[in-house]
């Protein structure tokens, strides 16, 4: 599933009410939330404004690879490292997978840290979206604080900026880079929550970012930290109204991920508890609207997770009932001809569920034959 920036209200696969692209959604979100976002533009009356432009190309109208980017992961440099002898610079984690320079093809004799460049990148990140220019109301010259000024961001909202770079790094398996950017983003949102309180927007953003931090830790093999981040994500998302499909989906996914980690750690009772919480969240959603196929699929997946744990705990009847309920739900699901992606997922989940029921039936038949 393509990672979704928590600062953009992304559409679900079959949500016909929202057809905007991610880029357009981001612009709309920035426009709608200017009064709430700590990094948004401030208003001023009777004064001129200049269009903000980042000299490194990371302005609010474009999002591209700039001079501080690693060409391998396409995110901002993290632990900048220079190849010897060609002197091309990449993230340490990215270039460590190569024997030849990806840019020029030269043999890499050794890799040296470039602390000066990394210091510049870190200072750029710290100041990004906080640097503002003052514009005079009459001649466009810089004025003192006492004059009429307009403060303009020179970049994307900082939260979106950090999350997008984290997503790029995560896709390229540069996990330390992704975790570092997300940690900064979470820190910024926590600071704003201290000032503004637990608003719906801020709790939603922090819950999503904490979930992404959990994904990073899980990918790095740090299960304990992953559980902590997912649990904190659940804490913030649970404070929000349950009428938002994206929020409830993210909440249920975080609960399932905690359940997965408990399951693989052998704590089946804890795993079942989290799977059941996720199932209840998803059941509540389809009680109010059972016409969205992806939400029905989510319920079927949660039923399968709970049933699988029940089987491992020795309660075969409860497990079989859960698998069968999920099968009945998916077989009765009506899909449009255009929903080919959803249909593929439905068939995949249905095949798994039927295999679980058939497996038990085969075991019973084998036992009967053995005692005959």
CSV table of C-alpha atoms in Angstrom, one decimal:
chain,number,residue,atom,x,y,z
A,1,UNK,CA,0.0,0.0,0.0
A,2,UNK,CA,1.4,3.4,-1.0
A,3,UNK,CA,2.3,5.4,2.1
A,4,UNK,CA,0.0,8.3,2.7
A,5,UNK,CA,1.1,11.7,4.0
A,6,UNK,CA,-0.9,12.3,7.2
A,7,UNK,CA,-1.1,16.0,6.3
A,8,UNK,CA,-3.1,15.2,3.2
A,9,UNK,CA,-6.6,13.9,3.2
A,10,UNK,CA,-6.1,11.1,0.8
A,11,UNK,CA,-9.0,9.3,-0.9
A,12,UNK,CA,-9.8,5.7,-0.2
A,13,UNK,CA,-9.8,3.4,-3.3
A,14,UNK,CA,-13.6,3.5,-3.6
A,15,UNK,CA,-14.4,6.8,-2.0
A,16,UNK,CA,-16.2,8.6,-4.9
A,17,UNK,CA,-16.5,11.8,-3.0
A,18,UNK,CA,-12.8,12.6,-3.2
A,19,UNK,CA,-11.1,12.4,-6.6
A,20,UNK,CA,-8.3,14.9,-6.2
A,21,UNK,CA,-4.7,13.9,-6.7
A,22,UNK,CA,-2.3,13.8,-3.7
A,23,UNK,CA,-0.7,17.1,-4.9
A,24,UNK,CA,-4.0,18.9,-5.2
A,25,UNK,CA,-5.1,17.5,-1.9
A,26,UNK,CA,-2.0,18.8,-0.3
A,27,UNK,CA,-2.6,22.3,-1.7
A,28,UNK,CA,-6.2,22.3,-0.6
A,29,UNK,CA,-5.2,21.1,2.9
A,30,UNK,CA,-2.7,23.9,3.2
A,31,UNK,CA,-5.4,26.4,2.2
A,32,UNK,CA,-8.0,25.0,4.5
A,33,UNK,CA,-5.8,24.7,7.6
A,34,UNK,CA,-3.8,28.0,7.5
A,35,UNK,CA,-5.4,29.2,10.7
A,36,UNK,CA,-4.4,26.1,12.5
A,37,UNK,CA,-1.0,25.0,11.2
A,38,UNK,CA,2.0,26.5,13.1
A,39,UNK,CA,3.9,26.7,9.8
A,40,UNK,CA,1.2,28.4,7.8
A,41,UNK,CA,1.2,31.9,6.3
A,42,UNK,CA,0.2,34.7,8.6
A,43,UNK,CA,-2.2,37.4,7.4
A,44,UNK,CA,-1.6,41.1,7.3
A,45,UNK,CA,-3.8,43.8,6.0
A,46,UNK,CA,-2.9,46.7,3.7
A,47,UNK,CA,0.5,45.4,3.0
A,48,UNK,CA,2.3,43.9,0.0
A,49,UNK,CA,3.6,40.3,-0.1
A,50,UNK,CA,6.3,38.6,-2.2
A,51,UNK,CA,6.0,35.1,-3.6
A,52,UNK,CA,8.3,32.9,-1.4
A,53,UNK,CA,11.0,31.0,-3.3
A,54,UNK,CA,13.5,28.6,-1.8
A,55,UNK,CA,16.9,29.0,-3.4
A,56,UNK,CA,17.5,25.3,-3.2
A,57,UNK,CA,14.3,24.3,-5.1
A,58,UNK,CA,12.3,23.1,-2.1
A,59,UNK,CA,9.6,25.8,-2.3
A,60,UNK,CA,5.9,25.3,-1.8
A,61,UNK,CA,5.1,25.1,-5.5
A,62,UNK,CA,7.5,22.2,-6.3
A,63,UNK,CA,9.0,19.2,-4.6
A,64,UNK,CA,12.0,17.9,-6.3
A,65,UNK,CA,15.6,16.7,-5.9
A,66,UNK,CA,17.8,19.6,-4.8
A,67,UNK,CA,21.5,20.1,-4.0
A,68,UNK,CA,21.0,18.6,-0.5
A,69,UNK,CA,19.3,15.5,-1.8
A,70,UNK,CA,20.8,12.0,-2.1
A,71,UNK,CA,20.2,10.8,-5.7
A,72,UNK,CA,19.8,7.2,-4.5
A,73,UNK,CA,16.9,7.6,-2.0
A,74,UNK,CA,15.9,11.0,-3.4
A,75,UNK,CA,15.5,12.3,0.2
A,76,UNK,CA,17.6,14.9,2.0
A,77,UNK,CA,21.1,13.6,2.8
A,78,UNK,CA,21.5,11.8,6.1
A,79,UNK,CA,24.9,10.9,7.4
A,80,UNK,CA,26.4,12.5,4.3
A,81,UNK,CA,29.3,10.3,3.0
A,82,UNK,CA,31.8,11.0,0.2
A,83,UNK,CA,33.1,8.4,-2.2
A,84,UNK,CA,36.8,8.2,-2.6
A,85,UNK,CA,38.3,9.1,-5.1
A,86,UNK,CA,35.4,10.5,-7.1
A,87,UNK,CA,34.0,12.7,-4.2
A,88,UNK,CA,30.4,12.1,-5.1
A,89,UNK,CA,28.2,12.4,-2.0
A,90,UNK,CA,25.3,10.2,-0.8
A,91,UNK,CA,23.6,9.0,2.4
A,92,UNK,CA,25.8,6.6,4.2
A,93,UNK,CA,23.2,3.8,4.3
A,94,UNK,CA,22.5,4.3,0.6
A,95,UNK,CA,26.0,4.2,-0.8
A,96,UNK,CA,27.1,1.4,1.5
A,97,UNK,CA,25.2,-1.0,-0.8
A,98,UNK,CA,27.4,-0.1,-3.8
A,99,UNK,CA,30.9,-1.0,-4.9
A,100,UNK,CA,30.9,1.5,-7.8
A,101,UNK,CA,29.7,5.1,-7.7
A,102,UNK,CA,26.1,5.2,-9.0
A,103,UNK,CA,26.9,8.5,-10.7
A,104,UNK,CA,30.2,8.0,-12.4
A,105,UNK,CA,30.9,4.3,-12.2
A,106,UNK,CA,34.2,4.7,-10.5
A,107,UNK,CA,35.4,2.1,-8.0
A,108,UNK,CA,34.8,3.1,-4.5
A,109,UNK,CA,38.0,2.7,-2.5
A,110,UNK,CA,36.5,4.0,0.7
A,111,UNK,CA,33.7,6.1,2.1
A,112,UNK,CA,34.4,9.2,4.2
A,113,UNK,CA,31.8,11.2,6.3
A,114,UNK,CA,31.2,14.8,5.1
A,115,UNK,CA,30.4,16.5,8.4
A,116,UNK,CA,30.5,20.0,6.9
A,117,UNK,CA,27.8,19.2,4.3
A,118,UNK,CA,25.7,17.3,6.8
A,119,UNK,CA,25.9,20.3,9.1
A,120,UNK,CA,24.5,22.5,6.3
A,121,UNK,CA,21.7,20.0,5.6
A,122,UNK,CA,20.8,19.8,9.3
A,123,UNK,CA,20.7,23.6,9.6
A,124,UNK,CA,18.6,23.8,6.4
A,125,UNK,CA,16.1,21.3,7.9
A,126,UNK,CA,16.0,23.2,11.2
A,127,UNK,CA,15.2,26.5,9.4
A,128,UNK,CA,13.0,25.2,6.6
A,129,UNK,CA,9.5,26.6,6.7
A,130,UNK,CA,10.5,28.8,9.6
A,131,UNK,CA,12.5,31.3,7.6
A,132,UNK,CA,10.3,34.2,6.7
A,133,UNK,CA,10.9,37.4,4.7
A,134,UNK,CA,9.6,40.8,5.6
A,135,UNK,CA,8.2,43.0,2.8
A,136,UNK,CA,7.4,46.7,2.9
A,137,UNK,CA,3.9,47.9,2.1
A,138,UNK,CA,5.2,50.6,-0.2
A,139,UNK,CA,8.5,49.8,-1.9
A,140,UNK,CA,8.9,46.1,-1.3
A,141,UNK,CA,12.0,46.7,0.8
A,142,UNK,CA,12.7,44.9,4.1
A,143,UNK,CA,11.3,46.7,7.1
A,144,UNK,CA,11.7,46.5,10.8
A,145,UNK,CA,9.2,44.7,13.1
A,146,UNK,CA,7.4,48.0,13.6
A,147,UNK,CA,6.4,48.3,10.0
A,148,UNK,CA,3.6,46.6,8.0
A,149,UNK,CA,4.9,43.3,6.9
A,150,UNK,CA,3.8,40.0,5.5
A,151,UNK,CA,5.5,36.8,6.6
A,152,UNK,CA,5.7,34.2,3.9
A,153,UNK,CA,6.9,30.6,4.2
A,154,UNK,CA,9.7,29.7,1.8
A,155,UNK,CA,8.7,26.1,1.6
A,156,UNK,CA,6.0,23.5,2.0
A,157,UNK,CA,4.5,23.2,5.4
A,158,UNK,CA,7.3,21.8,7.5
A,159,UNK,CA,5.4,18.7,8.6
A,160,UNK,CA,4.6,17.7,5.0
A,161,UNK,CA,8.2,18.4,4.0
A,162,UNK,CA,9.6,16.1,6.7
A,163,UNK,CA,7.0,13.3,6.1
A,164,UNK,CA,7.6,13.3,2.3
A,165,UNK,CA,11.3,13.0,2.8
A,166,UNK,CA,10.8,10.3,5.4
A,167,UNK,CA,8.6,8.4,3.0
A,168,UNK,CA,11.2,8.6,0.2
A,169,UNK,CA,13.9,7.4,2.6
A,170,UNK,CA,11.7,4.5,3.9
A,171,UNK,CA,11.0,3.3,0.4
A,172,UNK,CA,14.7,3.2,-0.3
A,173,UNK,CA,15.3,1.3,2.9
A,174,UNK,CA,17.2,4.2,4.5
A,175,UNK,CA,15.4,3.6,7.8
A,176,UNK,CA,17.6,5.7,10.1
A,177,UNK,CA,17.0,8.7,7.8
A,178,UNK,CA,13.2,8.1,7.8
A,179,UNK,CA,13.1,7.7,11.5
A,180,UNK,CA,15.1,10.9,12.1
A,181,UNK,CA,12.8,13.0,9.9
A,182,UNK,CA,9.7,11.6,11.4
A,183,UNK,CA,11.0,12.1,14.9
A,184,UNK,CA,11.5,15.8,14.1
A,185,UNK,CA,8.0,16.0,12.7
A,186,UNK,CA,6.5,14.4,15.8
A,187,UNK,CA,8.5,16.8,18.0
A,188,UNK,CA,7.1,19.8,16.1
A,189,UNK,CA,3.5,18.5,16.5
A,190,UNK,CA,3.9,17.8,20.2
A,191,UNK,CA,5.1,21.4,20.7
A,192,UNK,CA,2.1,22.7,18.9
A,193,UNK,CA,-0.2,20.4,21.0
A,194,UNK,CA,1.3,21.9,24.1
A,195,UNK,CA,0.2,25.4,22.8
A,196,UNK,CA,-3.1,24.6,21.1
A,197,UNK,CA,-4.3,21.5,23.0
A,198,UNK,CA,-5.5,18.2,21.7
A,199,UNK,CA,-7.2,19.4,18.5
A,200,UNK,CA,-8.6,16.9,16.0
A,201,UNK,CA,-6.1,18.0,13.3
A,202,UNK,CA,-3.0,17.8,15.5
A,203,UNK,CA,-4.0,14.5,17.1
A,204,UNK,CA,-4.7,13.0,13.7
A,205,UNK,CA,-1.3,14.1,12.4
A,206,UNK,CA,0.6,12.9,15.4
A,207,UNK,CA,-1.2,9.6,15.4
A,208,UNK,CA,-0.3,9.0,11.8
A,209,UNK,CA,3.4,10.1,12.3
A,210,UNK,CA,3.7,7.9,15.4
A,211,UNK,CA,2.4,4.9,13.3
A,212,UNK,CA,5.0,5.6,10.7
A,213,UNK,CA,7.7,5.7,13.3
A,214,UNK,CA,6.4,2.3,14.5
A,215,UNK,CA,6.8,1.0,10.9
A,216,UNK,CA,10.4,2.2,10.9
A,217,UNK,CA,11.2,0.5,14.2
A,218,UNK,CA,9.6,-2.7,13.1
A,219,UNK,CA,11.5,-2.7,9.8
A,220,UNK,CA,14.7,-2.1,11.9
A,221,UNK,CA,13.9,-5.1,14.1
A,222,UNK,CA,13.2,-3.0,17.2
A,223,UNK,CA,9.9,-4.6,18.2
A,224,UNK,CA,9.7,-3.0,21.6
A,225,UNK,CA,10.0,0.6,20.3
A,226,UNK,CA,7.6,-0.3,17.5
A,227,UNK,CA,5.0,-1.4,20.0
A,228,UNK,CA,5.5,1.8,22.0
A,229,UNK,CA,5.0,4.0,19.0
A,230,UNK,CA,1.9,2.1,17.8
A,231,UNK,CA,0.4,2.3,21.3
A,232,UNK,CA,1.0,6.0,21.5
A,233,UNK,CA,-0.5,6.3,18.0
A,234,UNK,CA,-3.6,4.5,19.2
A,235,UNK,CA,-3.8,6.8,22.2
A,236,UNK,CA,-4.0,9.9,20.1
A,237,UNK,CA,-6.3,8.5,17.4
A,238,UNK,CA,-8.7,7.2,20.0
A,239,UNK,CA,-9.3,10.8,21.1
A,240,UNK,CA,-10.8,11.6,17.7
A,241,UNK,CA,-14.3,11.3,16.3
A,242,UNK,CA,-15.0,7.9,14.8
A,243,UNK,CA,-16.9,9.4,11.8
A,244,UNK,CA,-13.7,9.9,9.7
A,245,UNK,CA,-12.9,6.9,7.6
A,246,UNK,CA,-9.2,7.6,7.3
A,247,UNK,CA,-8.8,8.1,11.0
A,248,UNK,CA,-10.7,4.9,11.9
A,249,UNK,CA,-8.7,3.0,9.3
A,250,UNK,CA,-5.4,4.2,10.6
A,251,UNK,CA,-6.5,3.4,14.2
A,252,UNK,CA,-7.5,-0.2,13.3
A,253,UNK,CA,-4.2,-0.7,11.4
A,254,UNK,CA,-2.1,0.4,14.3
A,255,UNK,CA,-4.1,-2.0,16.6
A,256,UNK,CA,-3.5,-4.8,14.1
A,257,UNK,CA,0.2,-4.0,14.0
A,258,UNK,CA,0.6,-4.2,17.7
A,259,UNK,CA,-1.3,-7.5,17.6
A,260,UNK,CA,1.1,-8.8,14.9
A,261,UNK,CA,4.1,-8.0,17.0
A,262,UNK,CA,2.5,-9.7,20.1
A,263,UNK,CA,1.6,-12.7,17.9
A,264,UNK,CA,5.2,-13.1,16.7
A,265,UNK,CA,6.5,-12.7,20.2
A,266,UNK,CA,4.3,-15.6,21.3
A,267,UNK,CA,1.9,-13.6,23.4
A,268,UNK,CA,-1.3,-14.9,21.9
A,269,UNK,CA,-3.7,-13.6,24.5
A,270,UNK,CA,-2.4,-10.0,24.0
A,271,UNK,CA,-2.4,-10.5,20.2
A,272,UNK,CA,-6.1,-11.5,20.3
A,273,UNK,CA,-6.9,-8.5,22.5
A,274,UNK,CA,-5.5,-6.0,20.0
A,275,UNK,CA,-6.9,-7.9,17.0
A,276,UNK,CA,-10.3,-7.9,18.7
A,277,UNK,CA,-10.1,-4.1,19.4
A,278,UNK,CA,-9.3,-3.5,15.7
A,279,UNK,CA,-12.2,-5.7,14.7
A,280,UNK,CA,-14.6,-3.8,16.9
A,281,UNK,CA,-13.5,-0.5,15.4
A,282,UNK,CA,-14.0,-1.8,11.9
A,283,UNK,CA,-17.4,-3.3,12.8
A,284,UNK,CA,-18.6,0.0,14.1
A,285,UNK,CA,-17.6,1.7,10.8
A,286,UNK,CA,-19.7,-0.7,8.6
A,287,UNK,CA,-22.7,-0.4,11.0
A,288,UNK,CA,-23.0,3.2,9.8
A,289,UNK,CA,-22.0,2.5,6.2
A,290,UNK,CA,-21.7,-1.0,4.8
A,291,UNK,CA,-21.6,0.1,1.2
A,292,UNK,CA,-17.8,0.7,1.0
A,293,UNK,CA,-16.1,-2.6,-0.1
A,294,UNK,CA,-12.7,-1.8,1.3
A,295,UNK,CA,-14.2,-1.4,4.8
A,296,UNK,CA,-16.0,-4.8,4.5
A,297,UNK,CA,-12.7,-6.3,3.4
A,298,UNK,CA,-11.0,-4.8,6.5
A,299,UNK,CA,-13.6,-6.5,8.7
A,300,UNK,CA,-13.0,-9.8,7.0
A,301,UNK,CA,-9.2,-9.5,7.5
A,302,UNK,CA,-9.7,-8.7,11.2
A,303,UNK,CA,-12.1,-11.7,11.6
A,304,UNK,CA,-9.3,-13.9,10.0
A,305,UNK,CA,-6.7,-12.6,12.4
A,306,UNK,CA,-8.9,-13.2,15.5
A,307,UNK,CA,-9.8,-16.7,14.2
A,308,UNK,CA,-6.2,-17.6,13.6
A,309,UNK,CA,-5.3,-16.8,17.2
A,310,UNK,CA,-8.3,-18.7,18.4
A,311,UNK,CA,-7.1,-21.8,16.5
A,312,UNK,CA,-3.7,-21.4,18.0
A,313,UNK,CA,-5.2,-21.1,21.5
A,314,UNK,CA,-7.1,-24.4,20.9
A,315,UNK,CA,-10.6,-23.0,20.4
A,316,UNK,CA,-11.4,-24.6,17.1
A,317,UNK,CA,-15.1,-24.0,17.1
A,318,UNK,CA,-14.6,-20.3,17.7
A,319,UNK,CA,-11.9,-20.2,15.0
A,320,UNK,CA,-14.1,-22.0,12.4
A,321,UNK,CA,-17.0,-19.7,13.1
A,322,UNK,CA,-14.8,-16.6,12.6
A,323,UNK,CA,-13.4,-17.9,9.3
A,324,UNK,CA,-16.9,-18.8,8.1
A,325,UNK,CA,-18.3,-15.4,9.0
A,326,UNK,CA,-15.6,-13.7,7.0
A,327,UNK,CA,-16.2,-16.1,4.0
A,328,UNK,CA,-19.9,-15.3,4.1
A,329,UNK,CA,-19.2,-11.6,4.3
A,330,UNK,CA,-16.9,-11.6,1.2
A,331,UNK,CA,-19.1,-13.9,-0.9
A,332,UNK,CA,-22.0,-11.5,-0.4
A,333,UNK,CA,-19.9,-8.4,-1.2
A,334,UNK,CA,-21.1,-6.6,-4.3
A,335,UNK,CA,-18.4,-4.9,-6.4
A,336,UNK,CA,-18.5,-2.6,-9.4
A,337,UNK,CA,-16.8,-3.8,-12.6
A,338,UNK,CA,-14.3,-0.9,-12.3
A,339,UNK,CA,-13.1,-2.1,-8.8
A,340,UNK,CA,-10.6,-4.6,-10.2
A,341,UNK,CA,-8.0,-3.9,-7.5
A,342,UNK,CA,-10.5,-4.5,-4.7
A,343,UNK,CA,-11.8,-7.7,-6.4
A,344,UNK,CA,-8.2,-9.0,-6.6
A,345,UNK,CA,-7.8,-8.4,-2.9
A,346,UNK,CA,-11.2,-9.9,-2.1
A,347,UNK,CA,-10.3,-13.1,-4.0
A,348,UNK,CA,-6.9,-13.3,-2.3
A,349,UNK,CA,-8.5,-13.0,1.2
A,350,UNK,CA,-11.3,-15.4,0.3
A,351,UNK,CA,-8.8,-18.0,-0.9
A,352,UNK,CA,-6.9,-17.8,2.3
A,353,UNK,CA,-10.1,-18.1,4.4
A,354,UNK,CA,-11.4,-21.1,2.5
A,355,UNK,CA,-8.0,-22.8,2.8
A,356,UNK,CA,-8.1,-22.4,6.6
A,357,UNK,CA,-11.6,-24.1,6.8
A,358,UNK,CA,-10.6,-26.8,4.3
A,359,UNK,CA,-7.4,-27.5,6.3
A,360,UNK,CA,-9.4,-28.3,9.4
A,361,UNK,CA,-11.9,-30.4,7.5
A,362,UNK,CA,-9.1,-32.5,6.2
A,363,UNK,CA,-7.7,-33.0,9.7
A,364,UNK,CA,-11.1,-34.2,10.9
A,365,UNK,CA,-11.5,-36.6,8.0
A,366,UNK,CA,-8.0,-38.0,8.6
A,367,UNK,CA,-8.7,-38.5,12.3
A,368,UNK,CA,-12.0,-40.3,11.4
A,369,UNK,CA,-10.3,-42.6,8.9
A,370,UNK,CA,-7.5,-43.4,11.5
A,371,UNK,CA,-10.1,-44.5,14.1
A,372,UNK,CA,-12.3,-46.5,11.7
